[in-house]
PDB file of C-alpha atoms and ligand atoms in Angstrom:
ATOM      1  CA  MET A   1      26.816 -57.760  50.675  1.00  0.00           C
ATOM      2  CA  ARG A   2      27.805 -60.325  53.278  1.00  0.00           C
ATOM      3  CA  ARG A   3      25.901 -63.572  52.891  1.00  0.00           C
ATOM      4  CA  THR A   4      24.169 -64.955  55.865  1.00  0.00           C
ATOM      5  CA  TYR A   5      23.705 -68.547  54.633  1.00  0.00           C
ATOM      6  CA  ASP A   6      20.178 -68.769  56.050  1.00  0.00           C
ATOM      7  CA  VAL A   7      18.622 -69.130  52.557  1.00  0.00           C
ATOM      8  CA  PRO A   8      19.718 -71.460  49.693  1.00  0.00           C
ATOM      9  CA  LEU A   9      22.404 -70.014  47.407  1.00  0.00           C
ATOM     10  CA  ASN A  10      24.880 -70.901  44.716  1.00  0.00           C
ATOM     11  CA  ILE A  11      28.623 -70.339  45.142  1.00  0.00           C
ATOM     12  CA  LEU A  12      30.731 -70.110  41.964  1.00  0.00           C
ATOM     13  CA  ILE A  13      33.981 -72.056  41.450  1.00  0.00           C
ATOM     14  CA  ASP A  14      36.364 -71.049  38.667  1.00  0.00           C
ATOM     15  CA  LEU A  15      36.931 -74.554  37.286  1.00  0.00           C
ATOM     16  CA  ALA A  16      40.064 -73.616  35.335  1.00  0.00           C
ATOM     17  CA  ARG A  17      41.763 -72.291  38.441  1.00  0.00           C
ATOM     18  CA  GLY A  18      40.018 -74.491  41.005  1.00  0.00           C
ATOM     19  CA  THR A  19      39.237 -71.479  43.209  1.00  0.00           C
ATOM     20  CA  LEU A  20      36.070 -70.001  44.708  1.00  0.00           C
ATOM     21  CA  GLU A  21      35.045 -66.822  42.851  1.00  0.00           C
ATOM     22  CA  GLU A  22      32.903 -65.694  45.772  1.00  0.00           C
ATOM     23  CA  PHE A  23      34.223 -65.978  49.321  1.00  0.00           C
ATOM     24  CA  GLU A  24      34.379 -64.033  52.598  1.00  0.00           C
ATOM     25  CA  GLU A  25      37.908 -64.769  53.757  1.00  0.00           C
ATOM     26  CA  GLU A  26      41.310 -65.349  52.129  1.00  0.00           C
ATOM     27  CA  VAL A  27      44.464 -66.576  53.841  1.00  0.00           C
ATOM     28  CA  VAL A  28      47.892 -66.393  52.125  1.00  0.00           C
ATOM     29  CA  ARG A  29      50.626 -68.568  53.600  1.00  0.00           C
ATOM     30  CA  ARG A  30      54.209 -67.720  52.689  1.00  0.00           C
ATOM     31  CA  ALA A  31      57.254 -69.869  53.431  1.00  0.00           C
ATOM     32  CA  SER A  32      57.921 -67.799  56.527  1.00  0.00           C
ATOM     33  CA  HIS A  33      54.544 -68.840  58.025  1.00  0.00           C
ATOM     34  CA  LEU A  34      55.564 -72.498  57.714  1.00  0.00           C
ATOM     35  CA  ARG A  35      58.484 -72.791  60.169  1.00  0.00           C
ATOM     36  CA  GLY A  36      58.381 -76.143  61.946  1.00  0.00           C
ATOM     37  CA  ILE A  37      56.389 -77.728  59.074  1.00  0.00           C
ATOM     38  CA  PHE A  38      59.169 -78.922  56.802  1.00  0.00           C
ATOM     39  CA  ALA A  39      61.767 -81.427  57.826  1.00  0.00           C
ATOM     40  CA  ASP A  40      64.721 -79.429  56.495  1.00  0.00           C
ATOM     41  CA  GLY A  41      64.661 -76.190  58.420  1.00  0.00           C
ATOM     42  CA  VAL A  42      67.904 -74.924  56.777  1.00  0.00           C
ATOM     43  CA  ALA A  43      66.403 -75.358  53.298  1.00  0.00           C
ATOM     44  CA  LEU A  44      63.290 -73.498  54.438  1.00  0.00           C
ATOM     45  CA  GLU A  45      65.387 -70.520  55.659  1.00  0.00           C
ATOM     46  CA  ARG A  46      67.086 -70.466  52.303  1.00  0.00           C
ATOM     47  CA  VAL A  47      63.700 -70.350  50.551  1.00  0.00           C
ATOM     48  CA  ILE A  48      62.559 -67.473  52.864  1.00  0.00           C
ATOM     49  CA  ALA A  49      65.783 -65.504  52.315  1.00  0.00           C
ATOM     50  CA  ALA A  50      65.383 -65.947  48.522  1.00  0.00           C
ATOM     51  CA  GLY A  51      62.100 -64.090  48.472  1.00  0.00           C
ATOM     52  CA  ASP A  52      59.665 -65.777  50.856  1.00  0.00           C
ATOM     53  CA  PRO A  53      57.270 -67.132  48.164  1.00  0.00           C
ATOM     54  CA  VAL A  54      53.570 -67.738  48.594  1.00  0.00           C
ATOM     55  CA  VAL A  55      53.148 -71.478  49.219  1.00  0.00           C
ATOM     56  CA  TYR A  56      49.359 -71.656  49.331  1.00  0.00           C
ATOM     57  CA  GLU A  57      46.183 -69.625  49.362  1.00  0.00           C
ATOM     58  CA  VAL A  58      42.858 -70.543  50.903  1.00  0.00           C
ATOM     59  CA  ARG A  59      39.511 -68.844  50.143  1.00  0.00           C
ATOM     60  CA  SER A  60      36.674 -69.629  52.464  1.00  0.00           C
ATOM     61  CA  CYS A  61      32.879 -69.129  52.617  1.00  0.00           C
ATOM     62  CA  THR A  62      31.968 -68.688  56.221  1.00  0.00           C
ATOM     63  CA  PRO A  63      28.502 -69.777  57.197  1.00  0.00           C
ATOM     64  CA  PRO A  64      27.684 -69.577  60.917  1.00  0.00           C
ATOM     65  CA  GLU A  65      29.999 -71.885  62.934  1.00  0.00           C
ATOM     66  CA  ALA A  66      26.979 -73.885  64.105  1.00  0.00           C
ATOM     67  CA  ALA A  67      25.947 -77.499  63.849  1.00  0.00           C
ATOM     68  CA  GLY A  68      24.351 -78.323  60.570  1.00  0.00           C
ATOM     69  CA  HIS A  69      26.049 -75.674  58.453  1.00  0.00           C
ATOM     70  CA  LEU A  70      28.761 -76.606  55.956  1.00  0.00           C
ATOM     71  CA  ALA A  71      31.865 -74.544  55.273  1.00  0.00           C
ATOM     72  CA  ILE A  72      33.357 -74.503  51.727  1.00  0.00           C
ATOM     73  CA  CYS A  73      36.870 -73.445  50.847  1.00  0.00           C
ATOM     74  CA  SER A  74      39.292 -73.618  47.925  1.00  0.00           C
ATOM     75  CA  SER A  75      43.009 -74.212  48.383  1.00  0.00           C
ATOM     76  CA  VAL A  76      45.714 -73.562  45.756  1.00  0.00           C
ATOM     77  CA  ILE A  77      49.205 -74.889  46.632  1.00  0.00           C
ATOM     78  CA  HIS A  78      51.798 -73.407  44.345  1.00  0.00           C
ATOM     79  CA  SER A  79      54.416 -75.685  42.885  1.00  0.00           C
ATOM     80  CA  GLY A  80      57.760 -75.675  44.725  1.00  0.00           C
ATOM     81  CA  ARG A  81      60.248 -77.481  46.898  1.00  0.00           C
ATOM     82  CA  VAL A  82      61.766 -77.118  50.363  1.00  0.00           C
ATOM     83  CA  GLY A  83      64.801 -79.439  50.438  1.00  0.00           C
ATOM     84  CA  LEU A  84      63.614 -82.861  49.299  1.00  0.00           C
ATOM     85  CA  GLU A  85      59.998 -82.093  50.274  1.00  0.00           C
ATOM     86  CA  TYR A  86      57.342 -80.321  48.219  1.00  0.00           C
ATOM     87  CA  HIS A  87      55.165 -77.302  49.050  1.00  0.00           C
ATOM     88  CA  MET A  88      52.488 -78.383  51.507  1.00  0.00           C
ATOM     89  CA  THR A  89      49.883 -77.100  53.940  1.00  0.00           C
ATOM     90  CA  LYS A  90      50.340 -76.728  57.725  1.00  0.00           C
ATOM     91  CA  GLY A  91      47.970 -79.627  58.371  1.00  0.00           C
ATOM     92  CA  HIS A  92      45.488 -79.894  61.209  1.00  0.00           C
ATOM     93  CA  TYR A  93      43.090 -81.933  63.212  1.00  0.00           C
ATOM     94  CA  HIS A  94      39.555 -80.620  63.530  1.00  0.00           C
ATOM     95  CA  VAL A  95      38.863 -79.405  67.021  1.00  0.00           C
ATOM     96  CA  ASN A  96      35.478 -81.061  67.010  1.00  0.00           C
ATOM     97  CA  ALA A  97      36.812 -84.586  66.468  1.00  0.00           C
ATOM     98  CA  ALA A  98      33.461 -85.718  65.094  1.00  0.00           C
ATOM     99  CA  SER A  99      34.021 -83.613  61.980  1.00  0.00           C
ATOM    100  CA  GLY A 100      35.108 -85.198  58.688  1.00  0.00           C
ATOM    101  CA  GLU A 101      35.772 -83.428  55.388  1.00  0.00           C
ATOM    102  CA  ILE A 102      35.786 -84.067  51.681  1.00  0.00           C
ATOM    103  CA  TYR A 103      38.379 -82.694  49.276  1.00  0.00           C
ATOM    104  CA  ILE A 104      37.466 -82.463  45.583  1.00  0.00           C
ATOM    105  CA  CYS A 105      40.665 -82.068  43.459  1.00  0.00           C
ATOM    106  CA  VAL A 106      40.166 -79.726  40.480  1.00  0.00           C
ATOM    107  CA  ARG A 107      43.695 -79.183  39.184  1.00  0.00           C
ATOM    108  CA  GLY A 108      47.247 -80.573  39.575  1.00  0.00           C
ATOM    109  CA  ARG A 109      48.827 -83.562  41.232  1.00  0.00           C
ATOM    110  CA  GLY A 110      49.668 -84.364  44.821  1.00  0.00           C
ATOM    111  CA  TYR A 111      48.802 -86.267  47.962  1.00  0.00           C
ATOM    112  CA  VAL A 112      46.679 -85.787  51.034  1.00  0.00           C
ATOM    113  CA  LEU A 113      48.540 -87.232  54.031  1.00  0.00           C
ATOM    114  CA  LEU A 114      46.383 -88.433  56.856  1.00  0.00           C
ATOM    115  CA  GLN A 115      47.014 -89.776  60.406  1.00  0.00           C
ATOM    116  CA  ASP A 116      44.847 -90.527  63.371  1.00  0.00           C
ATOM    117  CA  ASN A 117      45.780 -90.353  67.031  1.00  0.00           C
ATOM    118  CA  SER A 118      46.197 -94.153  67.343  1.00  0.00           C
ATOM    119  CA  GLY A 119      49.143 -93.974  64.911  1.00  0.00           C
ATOM    120  CA  ARG A 120      47.487 -95.057  61.675  1.00  0.00           C
ATOM    121  CA  THR A 121      48.593 -93.171  58.495  1.00  0.00           C
ATOM    122  CA  GLU A 122      47.271 -93.004  55.011  1.00  0.00           C
ATOM    123  CA  GLU A 123      48.253 -91.261  51.788  1.00  0.00           C
ATOM    124  CA  LEU A 124      45.710 -90.539  49.090  1.00  0.00           C
ATOM    125  CA  PRO A 125      46.891 -89.449  45.632  1.00  0.00           C
ATOM    126  CA  LEU A 126      45.176 -86.359  44.250  1.00  0.00           C
ATOM    127  CA  SER A 127      44.462 -85.623  40.593  1.00  0.00           C
ATOM    128  CA  PRO A 128      41.593 -83.775  38.857  1.00  0.00           C
ATOM    129  CA  GLY A 129      38.332 -85.528  39.808  1.00  0.00           C
ATOM    130  CA  THR A 130      39.458 -87.367  42.921  1.00  0.00           C
ATOM    131  CA  VAL A 131      37.128 -86.923  45.928  1.00  0.00           C
ATOM    132  CA  SER A 132      39.038 -87.697  49.116  1.00  0.00           C
ATOM    133  CA  TYR A 133      37.113 -88.717  52.131  1.00  0.00           C
ATOM    134  CA  VAL A 134      38.674 -87.584  55.438  1.00  0.00           C
ATOM    135  CA  PRO A 135      36.958 -89.417  58.225  1.00  0.00           C
ATOM    136  CA  PRO A 136      36.352 -87.799  61.677  1.00  0.00           C
ATOM    137  CA  GLY A 137      39.472 -87.890  63.856  1.00  0.00           C
ATOM    138  CA  TRP A 138      42.054 -87.883  61.038  1.00  0.00           C
ATOM    139  CA  ALA A 139      44.601 -85.072  60.672  1.00  0.00           C
ATOM    140  CA  HIS A 140      45.130 -83.942  57.089  1.00  0.00           C
ATOM    141  CA  ARG A 141      47.855 -82.178  55.179  1.00  0.00           C
ATOM    142  CA  THR A 142      48.088 -81.650  51.410  1.00  0.00           C
ATOM    143  CA  VAL A 143      51.192 -81.795  49.216  1.00  0.00           C
ATOM    144  CA  ASN A 144      51.670 -80.514  45.655  1.00  0.00           C
ATOM    145  CA  THR A 145      54.073 -82.858  43.916  1.00  0.00           C
ATOM    146  CA  GLY A 146      53.608 -81.439  40.389  1.00  0.00           C
ATOM    147  CA  ASP A 147      55.026 -78.569  38.279  1.00  0.00           C
ATOM    148  CA  SER A 148      51.740 -76.646  38.287  1.00  0.00           C
ATOM    149  CA  PRO A 149      49.352 -75.423  41.030  1.00  0.00           C
ATOM    150  CA  LEU A 150      47.342 -78.045  42.959  1.00  0.00           C
ATOM    151  CA  SER A 151      43.768 -76.843  43.592  1.00  0.00           C
ATOM    152  CA  PHE A 152      41.078 -78.503  45.572  1.00  0.00           C
ATOM    153  CA  ILE A 153      37.697 -77.692  47.143  1.00  0.00           C
ATOM    154  CA  GLY A 154      37.065 -78.689  50.783  1.00  0.00           C
ATOM    155  CA  VAL A 155      33.677 -79.109  52.358  1.00  0.00           C
ATOM    156  CA  TYR A 156      33.408 -79.689  56.154  1.00  0.00           C
ATOM    157  CA  PRO A 157      31.096 -79.021  59.116  1.00  0.00           C
ATOM    158  CA  ALA A 158      31.161 -75.265  59.843  1.00  0.00           C
ATOM    159  CA  ASP A 159      31.691 -75.884  63.534  1.00  0.00           C
ATOM    160  CA  ALA A 160      34.713 -78.215  62.969  1.00  0.00           C
ATOM    161  CA  GLY A 161      37.397 -75.765  64.149  1.00  0.00           C
ATOM    162  CA  HIS A 162      41.055 -76.127  63.245  1.00  0.00           C
ATOM    163  CA  ASP A 163      43.791 -77.444  65.668  1.00  0.00           C
ATOM    164  CA  TYR A 164      47.168 -76.668  64.240  1.00  0.00           C
ATOM    165  CA  GLY A 165      49.044 -76.969  67.581  1.00  0.00           C
ATOM    166  CA  THR A 166      48.977 -80.773  67.811  1.00  0.00           C
ATOM    167  CA  ILE A 167      50.650 -81.212  64.421  1.00  0.00           C
ATOM    168  CA  LEU A 168      53.141 -78.412  65.105  1.00  0.00           C
ATOM    169  CA  ALA A 169      54.017 -80.127  68.473  1.00  0.00           C
ATOM    170  CA  THR A 170      54.217 -83.710  67.234  1.00  0.00           C
ATOM    171  CA  GLY A 171      54.799 -83.409  63.431  1.00  0.00           C
ATOM    172  CA  MET A 172      53.235 -85.750  60.997  1.00  0.00           C
ATOM    173  CA  LYS A 173      54.694 -89.264  60.633  1.00  0.00           C
ATOM    174  CA  ARG A 174      54.720 -89.298  56.861  1.00  0.00           C
ATOM    175  CA  THR A 175      55.821 -86.853  54.150  1.00  0.00           C
ATOM    176  CA  VAL A 176      56.452 -86.991  50.449  1.00  0.00           C
ATOM    177  CA  MET A 177      60.051 -86.731  49.197  1.00  0.00           C
ATOM    178  CA  ASP A 178      61.669 -86.427  45.792  1.00  0.00           C
ATOM    179  CA  ASP A 179      63.308 -89.819  45.484  1.00  0.00           C
ATOM    180  CA  GLY A 180      65.417 -89.500  42.322  1.00  0.00           C
ATOM    181  CA  GLY A 181      62.682 -87.476  40.549  1.00  0.00           C
ATOM    182  CA  VAL A 182      59.781 -89.591  41.828  1.00  0.00           C
ATOM    183  CA  PRO A 183      57.480 -88.083  44.509  1.00  0.00           C
ATOM    184  CA  THR A 184      57.420 -90.835  47.104  1.00  0.00           C
ATOM    185  CA  PRO A 185      55.556 -91.026  50.452  1.00  0.00           C
ATOM    186  CA  VAL A 186      58.035 -91.897  53.226  1.00  0.00           C
ATOM    187  CA  ASP A 187      58.425 -91.729  56.980  1.00  0.00           C
ATOM    188  CA  VAL A 188      59.705 -88.289  57.959  1.00  0.00           C
ATOM    189  CA  SER A 189      62.494 -90.097  59.869  1.00  0.00           C
ATOM    190  CA  ARG A 190      63.867 -91.252  56.492  1.00  0.00           C
ATOM    191  CA  LEU A 191      64.878 -87.642  55.769  1.00  0.00           C
ATOM    192  CA  GLY A 192      67.043 -87.611  58.858  1.00  0.00           C
ATOM    193  CA  LEU A 193      66.857 -83.808  59.223  1.00  0.00           C
ATOM    194  CA  LYS A 194      66.075 -81.474  62.114  1.00  0.00           C
ATOM    195  CA  GLN A 195      63.098 -79.167  62.035  1.00  0.00           C
ATOM    196  CA  THR A 196      63.588 -75.552  63.053  1.00  0.00           C
ATOM    197  CA  GLY A 197      61.228 -72.871  64.314  1.00  0.00           C
TER     198      GLY A 197
HETATM  199  C1  LIG B 201      41.314 -76.979  54.224  1.00  0.00           C
HETATM  200  C2  LIG B 201      42.626 -76.440  54.730  1.00  0.00           C
HETATM  201  C3  LIG B 201      43.460 -75.729  53.673  1.00  0.00           C
HETATM  202  C4  LIG B 201      44.819 -75.205  54.242  1.00  0.00           C
HETATM  203  O1  LIG B 201      40.480 -75.935  53.856  1.00  0.00           O
HETATM  204  O2  LIG B 201      42.335 -75.524  55.822  1.00  0.00           O
HETATM  205  O3  LIG B 201      43.777 -76.653  52.624  1.00  0.00           O
HETATM  206  O4  LIG B 201      45.420 -76.119  55.035  1.00  0.00           O
HETATM  207  P1  LIG B 201      45.794 -75.756  56.579  1.00  0.00           P
HETATM  208  O5  LIG B 201      44.470 -75.249  57.201  1.00  0.00           O
HETATM  209  O6  LIG B 201      46.247 -76.994  57.189  1.00  0.00           O
HETATM  210  O7  LIG B 201      46.776 -74.646  56.556  1.00  0.00           O
HETATM  211  C5  LIG B 201      40.686 -77.808  55.345  1.00  0.00           C
HETATM  212  O8  LIG B 201      41.141 -78.870  55.608  1.00  0.00           O
HETATM  213  N1  LIG B 201      39.806 -77.228  56.187  1.00  0.00           N
HETATM  214  O9  LIG B 201      39.249 -77.870  57.139  1.00  0.00           O
HETATM  215 ZN1  LIG B 202      40.248 -79.674  57.550  1.00  0.00          ZN
END
């Protein structure tokens, strides 16, 4: 039965996996959905040709997209690399710029990369128990730097909307690279590679 979210209710999270057990929508993003996201487009095409792995999966509860309601989702980013970068999400601004978000990390290790449209950037490390506060107006992208899945729960205004186009057009300033075995936040320009797609 589809939930209408007009009465109080509980939603179950599988705490071992860090995923919603009850949800209305699921999105599976494979490497081939992420052209233009990674700095090393050649490495990405190799990963796609080698089997096009699932990079991340998002389950969402979908209350009405109206002021006052809160959307809840779980994201699992599988461990993996594209060139010197790690598996990561597309990243987005919220269309309604007044919408913030919180991420509650349940499993794994990584970073949430943030930037605002005045050029400020921030990287917040993620590990089980971290609650990351994304203020209104900050784009956010999540990176799994570990050997196991990174899972987190996101809570945000149901009418936030997702703007992927701005990040696709401009890229994000910062990324995380494997620097001699150490996941290190760096300027994308440090990678010196061309994006494709
Ligand atoms: C998250 C993200 C999720 C996937 O639920 O949507 O982690 O990332 P992309 O949407 O950038 O592909 C969230 O921030 N929602 O607002
Ligand atoms: Zn968001």
